[in-house]
Amino acid sequence: MLKSGCKIDDLAHETAERLRRAIGINLVIAWRIMLMTLLGRETPELPAEILFSDVELRTLHAYAKKKIKPPFVTR
């Protein structure tokens, strides 16, 4: 999770302060992913608003739109 999703290996040559901040942020991310996984298994109908703030939901929606590429159009 941290290795692939957060690219934790890319931090190997950073300063100690940057590593400390990155580890703190990544721990929160990992905890939230674990919580979502467990809750998703127990209550899959749980609305996203329970786990995410409005800002987080808007950010995730924007990110998802950015990742979805339109089909290739030929003329």
Coordinates of N, CA, C and O in Angstrom, one line a residue:
M1 N 0.8 -1.2 0.0 CA 0.0 0.0 0.0 C 0.9 1.2 0.0 O 0.8 2.1 -0.9
L2 N 1.8 1.4 1.0 CA 2.6 2.6 1.0 C 3.7 2.5 -0.1 O 4.0 3.5 -0.7
K3 N 4.1 1.3 -0.4 CA 5.2 1.2 -1.4 C 4.7 1.5 -2.8 O 5.3 2.3 -3.5
S4 N 3.5 1.0 -3.2 CA 3.0 1.2 -4.6 C 2.2 2.5 -4.6 O 2.4 3.3 -5.6
G5 N 1.3 2.7 -3.7 CA 0.4 3.8 -3.8 C 1.0 5.2 -3.5 O 0.8 6.2 -4.1
C6 N 1.9 5.2 -2.5 CA 2.5 6.4 -2.0 C 4.0 6.6 -2.5 O 4.6 7.6 -2.2
K7 N 4.5 5.6 -3.2 CA 5.8 5.6 -3.8 C 6.8 5.9 -2.7 O 7.7 6.8 -2.8
I8 N 6.7 5.2 -1.6 CA 7.6 5.4 -0.4 C 9.1 5.2 -0.8 O 10.0 5.8 -0.2
D9 N 9.4 4.3 -1.7 CA 10.8 4.0 -2.1 C 11.4 5.3 -2.7 O 12.6 5.4 -2.6
D10 N 10.6 6.2 -3.3 CA 11.2 7.4 -3.9 C 11.8 8.4 -2.9 O 12.5 9.3 -3.2
L11 N 11.5 8.1 -1.6 CA 11.9 9.0 -0.6 C 13.3 8.7 0.0 O 13.8 9.3 0.9
A12 N 13.9 7.7 -0.5 CA 15.1 7.1 0.0 C 16.3 8.2 0.2 O 17.1 8.1 1.1
H13 N 16.3 9.1 -0.7 CA 17.5 10.1 -0.7 C 17.0 11.5 -0.3 O 17.7 12.4 -0.6
E14 N 16.0 11.6 0.5 CA 15.5 12.9 0.9 C 16.2 13.2 2.3 O 16.8 12.4 2.9
T15 N 16.0 14.5 2.7 CA 16.5 14.9 4.0 C 15.7 14.2 5.1 O 14.6 13.8 4.9
A16 N 16.3 14.2 6.3 CA 15.6 13.6 7.5 C 14.3 14.3 7.8 O 13.3 13.7 8.1
E17 N 14.2 15.6 7.7 CA 13.0 16.4 7.9 C 11.9 16.0 6.9 O 10.7 15.8 7.3
R18 N 12.3 16.0 5.6 CA 11.3 15.6 4.6 C 10.8 14.2 4.8 O 9.6 13.9 4.6
L19 N 11.7 13.3 5.2 CA 11.3 11.9 5.5 C 10.3 11.9 6.6 O 9.3 11.1 6.6
R20 N 10.6 12.6 7.7 CA 9.7 12.6 8.8 C 8.3 13.1 8.5 O 7.3 12.5 8.8
R21 N 8.2 14.2 7.7 CA 6.9 14.6 7.2 C 6.2 13.6 6.3 O 5.0 13.4 6.5
A22 N 6.9 13.1 5.4 CA 6.4 12.1 4.5 C 5.8 10.9 5.2 O 4.8 10.3 4.9
I23 N 6.6 10.4 6.2 CA 6.2 9.2 7.0 C 4.9 9.6 7.7 O 4.0 8.8 7.8
G24 N 4.8 10.7 8.3 CA 3.6 11.1 9.1 C 2.4 11.2 8.2 O 1.3 10.6 8.5
I25 N 2.5 11.7 7.0 CA 1.4 11.8 6.0 C 1.0 10.4 5.5 O -0.1 10.0 5.5
N26 N 2.0 9.6 5.2 CA 1.8 8.3 4.7 C 1.2 7.4 5.7 O 0.4 6.5 5.4
L27 N 1.5 7.5 7.0 CA 0.8 6.7 8.0 C -0.7 7.0 8.1 O -1.5 6.1 8.3
V28 N -1.0 8.3 8.0 CA -2.4 8.7 8.0 C -3.1 8.1 6.8 O -4.2 7.5 6.9
I29 N -2.5 8.2 5.6 CA -3.1 7.6 4.4 C -3.3 6.1 4.6 O -4.3 5.6 4.3
A30 N -2.3 5.4 5.1 CA -2.3 4.0 5.2 C -3.4 3.6 6.2 O -4.2 2.6 6.0
W31 N -3.6 4.3 7.3 CA -4.6 4.1 8.3 C -6.0 4.2 7.7 O -6.9 3.4 7.9
R32 N -6.2 5.3 6.9 CA -7.5 5.5 6.3 C -7.8 4.5 5.3 O -8.9 4.0 5.2
I33 N -6.8 4.0 4.5 CA -7.0 3.0 3.5 C -7.4 1.7 4.2 O -8.4 1.0 3.8
M34 N -6.7 1.4 5.3 CA -7.1 0.2 6.1 C -8.5 0.3 6.6 O -9.3 -0.7 6.6
L35 N -8.8 1.4 7.2 CA -10.2 1.6 7.7 C -11.2 1.4 6.6 O -12.3 0.8 6.8
M36 N -11.0 2.1 5.5 CA -12.0 1.9 4.4 C -12.1 0.5 3.9 O -13.2 0.1 3.6
T37 N -11.0 -0.2 3.8 CA -11.0 -1.6 3.4 C -11.9 -2.4 4.4 O -12.8 -3.2 4.0
L38 N -11.6 -2.3 5.7 CA -12.4 -3.0 6.7 C -13.9 -2.7 6.7 O -14.7 -3.5 6.7
L39 N -14.2 -1.4 6.6 CA -15.6 -0.9 6.6 C -16.3 -1.4 5.3 O -17.4 -1.7 5.3
G40 N -15.5 -1.3 4.2 CA -16.1 -1.7 2.9 C -16.5 -3.2 2.9 O -17.5 -3.6 2.3
R41 N -15.7 -4.0 3.6 CA -16.1 -5.4 3.7 C -17.3 -5.7 4.6 O -18.1 -6.5 4.3
E42 N -17.4 -4.9 5.6 CA -18.4 -5.1 6.6 C -19.7 -4.4 6.2 O -20.8 -5.0 6.3
T43 N -19.6 -3.2 5.6 CA -20.8 -2.5 5.2 C -20.5 -1.8 3.8 O -20.3 -0.6 3.7
P44 N -20.6 -2.6 2.8 CA -20.3 -2.1 1.4 C -21.2 -0.9 1.0 O -20.9 -0.2 0.1
E45 N -22.4 -0.8 1.6 CA -23.4 0.3 1.2 C -23.1 1.6 1.9 O -23.8 2.6 1.6
L46 N -22.1 1.6 2.7 CA -21.7 2.8 3.5 C -21.4 4.0 2.5 O -20.6 3.8 1.6
P47 N -22.1 5.1 2.7 CA -21.8 6.3 1.8 C -20.4 6.9 2.0 O -19.9 6.9 3.1
A48 N -19.8 7.4 0.9 CA -18.5 7.9 1.0 C -18.4 9.1 1.9 O -17.4 9.4 2.5
E49 N -19.5 9.8 2.1 CA -19.5 11.0 3.0 C -19.2 10.7 4.4 O -18.8 11.6 5.2
I50 N -19.3 9.5 4.8 CA -19.0 9.0 6.2 C -17.5 9.1 6.4 O -17.0 9.4 7.4
L51 N -16.7 8.8 5.3 CA -15.3 8.7 5.5 C -14.5 9.9 4.9 O -13.4 10.1 5.3
F52 N -15.2 10.7 4.0 CA -14.5 11.8 3.3 C -15.2 13.1 3.6 O -16.4 13.1 3.6
S53 N -14.4 14.2 3.7 CA -15.0 15.5 3.8 C -15.4 15.9 2.3 O -15.1 15.3 1.4
D54 N -16.2 17.0 2.3 CA -16.6 17.5 0.9 C -15.4 17.9 0.1 O -15.4 17.5 -1.1
V55 N -14.4 18.5 0.7 CA -13.2 18.8 -0.1 C -12.5 17.6 -0.6 O -12.1 17.5 -1.8
E56 N -12.4 16.5 0.2 CA -11.8 15.3 -0.2 C -12.5 14.6 -1.3 O -12.0 14.1 -2.3
L57 N -13.9 14.6 -1.2 CA -14.7 14.0 -2.3 C -14.5 14.8 -3.6 O -14.4 14.1 -4.7
R58 N -14.5 16.1 -3.6 CA -14.3 16.9 -4.8 C -13.0 16.6 -5.4 O -12.8 16.5 -6.6
T59 N -12.0 16.5 -4.5 CA -10.6 16.2 -5.0 C -10.5 14.8 -5.7 O -10.0 14.7 -6.7
L60 N -11.1 13.8 -5.0 CA -11.2 12.5 -5.6 C -11.9 12.4 -6.9 O -11.5 11.8 -7.9
H61 N -13.0 13.1 -7.0 CA -13.8 13.2 -8.3 C -12.9 13.8 -9.4 O -12.9 13.3 -10.5
A62 N -12.3 14.9 -9.1 CA -11.4 15.6 -10.0 C -10.3 14.7 -10.5 O -10.0 14.6 -11.7
Y63 N -9.7 14.0 -9.5 CA -8.6 13.1 -9.9 C -9.1 12.0 -10.7 O -8.4 11.6 -11.7
A64 N -10.2 11.4 -10.4 CA -10.8 10.3 -11.2 C -11.1 10.8 -12.7 O -10.8 10.1 -13.6
K65 N -11.6 12.0 -12.8 CA -11.9 12.5 -14.2 C -10.6 12.7 -14.9 O -10.5 12.5 -16.1
K66 N -9.5 13.2 -14.2 CA -8.2 13.4 -14.9 C -7.6 12.1 -15.4 O -7.0 12.0 -16.4
K67 N -7.8 11.0 -14.6 CA -7.3 9.7 -15.0 C -8.0 9.0 -16.1 O -7.5 8.2 -16.8
I68 N -9.3 9.4 -16.3 CA -10.1 8.7 -17.3 C -9.8 9.5 -18.6 O -10.2 10.7 -18.8
K69 N -9.3 8.8 -19.6 CA -9.0 9.4 -20.9 C -10.1 9.1 -21.8 O -10.6 8.0 -21.9
P70 N -10.5 10.1 -22.6 CA -11.5 9.9 -23.6 C -11.1 8.9 -24.7 O -9.9 8.8 -24.9
P71 N -12.0 8.2 -25.3 CA -11.6 7.3 -26.3 C -10.9 8.0 -27.5 O -11.2 9.2 -27.8
F72 N -10.0 7.3 -28.2 CA -9.3 7.9 -29.3 C -10.3 8.2 -30.4 O -11.1 7.3 -30.8
V73 N -10.3 9.4 -30.9 CA -11.2 9.8 -32.0 C -10.4 10.0 -33.3 O -9.4 10.7 -33.3
T74 N -10.8 9.3 -34.4 CA -10.1 9.5 -35.7 C -11.0 10.3 -36.6 O -12.3 10.2 -36.5
R75 N -10.5 11.0 -37.5 CA -11.3 11.8 -38.5 C -11.1 11.2 -39.8 O -10.1 10.8 -40.2

